[in-house]
Amino acid sequence: MVEAFAVASGKGGTGKTTSTLALGMALADRYDVTVIDADTGMANMLFHTGLDDADVTLHDLLVEGRGAAVGDAVYERFGLSVVPCGTSLDAFEAADPARLRDVVAELAADTDVLLLDSPAALGSKSAVLPVVLADRVVVVLQPTIPSLSDGLKVQEYARSYGTETAGVLFNRVRPDEDVERVAEQAAQYFGGTTLAAVPESDAVRAARREGKPLLEHAPADPAADAFREAAASLEVRS
Ligand code: ADP
Ligand code: MG
């Protein structure tokens, strides 16, 4: 059985792509993991995985008539099956978001855990479908009240489509921030779990510059430890 997670947030730049890859690598010890860049308008997983020049991407599966097979867009990297998405605006506009459903179904037949790196803004079909297709959603937030408010909206939206929250992952936490207090507020707001608090870390930025996920570039970094803790807290049901 496969379990699919959407990694989502209210706003962009919270660390969804970083988190998707880190959670994926942390889970890859025990499971076959596939990560998909379903943020088809603001795709950037290719830059985190050294796949900048990938020939076939998710866009080729979503644009009708391109004739690509799902397997053509799957790249084995860092112990993960990675499905990157291209950055062309034309391809994004030509893509039929509804085709993601079939792509996900085909990938699901061949993996234990699917992680869908999801778009930030809710509302459009391309933005909501990853959350709809997932079993549970990981909400990536900063430890601030405005960010919690965004996260609550993500949770409500996901719930309206029958997708439960797996937990909140606080990212880019600075040493002066009171995560415990925010986590308590998150428990009140979300009635759910804080998966981990990932510190702000130079290693995260350095990894991206190298075109590698954090857990490949700096597995001993405290941020990597926090992502492994989050992955363990997910209690995957595959
Ligand atoms: P999103 O996919 O939500 O837009 P990314 O994962 O691409 O976000 O992260 C946005 C930027 O923030 C990237 O430059 C990334 O390197 C940086 N970043 C993410 N998490 C951290 C962190 N814990 N510490 C430092 N920089 C981070
Ligand atoms: Mg991203």
mmCIF file of N, CA, C and O and ligand atoms in Angstrom, residues 12-18 20 37 39 42-45 48 117-119, ligand 2:
data_model
loop_
_atom_site.group_PDB
_atom_site.id
_atom_site.type_symbol
_atom_site.label_atom_id
_atom_site.label_comp_id
_atom_site.label_asym_id
_atom_site.label_seq_id
_atom_site.Cartn_x
_atom_site.Cartn_y
_atom_site.Cartn_z
ATOM 1 N N GLY A 12 4.786 30.944 -0.619
ATOM 2 C CA GLY A 12 5.986 30.371 -1.239
ATOM 3 C C GLY A 12 7.215 30.658 -0.387
ATOM 4 O O GLY A 12 7.172 31.510 0.502
ATOM 5 N N GLY A 13 8.276 29.920 -0.624
ATOM 6 C CA GLY A 13 9.549 30.189 0.035
ATOM 7 C C GLY A 13 9.635 29.700 1.467
ATOM 8 O O GLY A 13 10.591 30.008 2.173
ATOM 9 N N THR A 14 8.656 28.919 1.922
ATOM 10 C CA THR A 14 8.701 28.442 3.305
ATOM 11 C C THR A 14 9.653 27.254 3.463
ATOM 12 O O THR A 14 10.050 26.919 4.579
ATOM 13 N N GLY A 15 9.967 26.603 2.342
ATOM 14 C CA GLY A 15 10.867 25.456 2.400
ATOM 15 C C GLY A 15 10.196 24.150 1.994
ATOM 16 O O GLY A 15 10.630 23.063 2.407
ATOM 17 N N LYS A 16 9.177 24.230 1.176
ATOM 18 C CA LYS A 16 8.459 23.002 0.775
ATOM 19 C C LYS A 16 9.367 22.046 -0.005
ATOM 20 O O LYS A 16 9.381 20.850 0.257
ATOM 21 N N THR A 17 10.109 22.601 -0.956
ATOM 22 C CA THR A 17 10.954 21.724 -1.779
ATOM 23 C C THR A 17 12.092 21.132 -0.948
ATOM 24 O O THR A 17 12.359 19.923 -1.011
ATOM 25 N N THR A 18 12.712 21.970 -0.148
ATOM 26 C CA THR A 18 13.766 21.497 0.765
ATOM 27 C C THR A 18 13.214 20.380 1.657
ATOM 28 O O THR A 18 13.853 19.339 1.845
ATOM 29 N N THR A 20 10.447 18.471 1.200
ATOM 30 C CA THR A 20 10.028 17.286 0.452
ATOM 31 C C THR A 20 11.221 16.348 0.255
ATOM 32 O O THR A 20 11.130 15.131 0.490
ATOM 33 N N ASP A 37 7.652 16.969 -8.185
ATOM 34 C CA ASP A 37 7.508 18.415 -8.133
ATOM 35 C C ASP A 37 6.167 18.790 -8.742
ATOM 36 O O ASP A 37 6.051 19.037 -9.938
ATOM 37 N N ASP A 39 4.557 21.419 -7.950
ATOM 38 C CA ASP A 39 4.438 22.882 -7.950
ATOM 39 C C ASP A 39 4.734 23.335 -9.381
ATOM 40 O O ASP A 39 5.784 23.896 -9.683
ATOM 41 N N MET A 42 5.734 27.068 -10.257
ATOM 42 C CA MET A 42 6.958 27.606 -9.626
ATOM 43 C C MET A 42 7.903 26.452 -9.310
ATOM 44 O O MET A 42 8.467 26.376 -8.221
ATOM 45 N N ALA A 43 8.069 25.565 -10.275
ATOM 46 C CA ALA A 43 8.882 24.366 -10.050
ATOM 47 C C ALA A 43 10.328 24.733 -9.732
ATOM 48 O O ALA A 43 10.909 25.604 -10.386
ATOM 49 N N ASN A 44 10.891 24.103 -8.730
ATOM 50 C CA ASN A 44 12.330 24.318 -8.475
ATOM 51 C C ASN A 44 13.049 23.086 -7.947
ATOM 52 O O ASN A 44 14.231 23.146 -7.640
ATOM 53 N N MET A 45 12.350 21.948 -7.900
ATOM 54 C CA MET A 45 13.021 20.743 -7.407
ATOM 55 C C MET A 45 14.218 20.378 -8.286
ATOM 56 O O MET A 45 15.215 19.851 -7.809
ATOM 57 N N HIS A 48 17.367 21.625 -6.978
ATOM 58 C CA HIS A 48 17.797 21.030 -5.702
ATOM 59 C C HIS A 48 18.370 19.625 -5.915
ATOM 60 O O HIS A 48 18.816 19.000 -4.975
ATOM 61 N N ASP A 117 5.438 17.715 -3.733
ATOM 62 C CA ASP A 117 5.848 19.087 -3.454
ATOM 63 C C ASP A 117 4.779 19.986 -4.087
ATOM 64 O O ASP A 117 4.613 19.990 -5.299
ATOM 65 N N SER A 118 4.035 20.712 -3.244
ATOM 66 C CA SER A 118 2.784 21.328 -3.705
ATOM 67 C C SER A 118 2.896 22.843 -3.857
ATOM 68 O O SER A 118 3.699 23.474 -3.176
ATOM 69 N N PRO A 119 2.048 23.426 -4.698
ATOM 70 C CA PRO A 119 2.052 24.876 -4.866
ATOM 71 C C PRO A 119 1.589 25.586 -3.592
ATOM 72 O O PRO A 119 0.878 25.005 -2.781
HETATM 73 MG MG MG B 2 9.448 24.859 -4.168
#
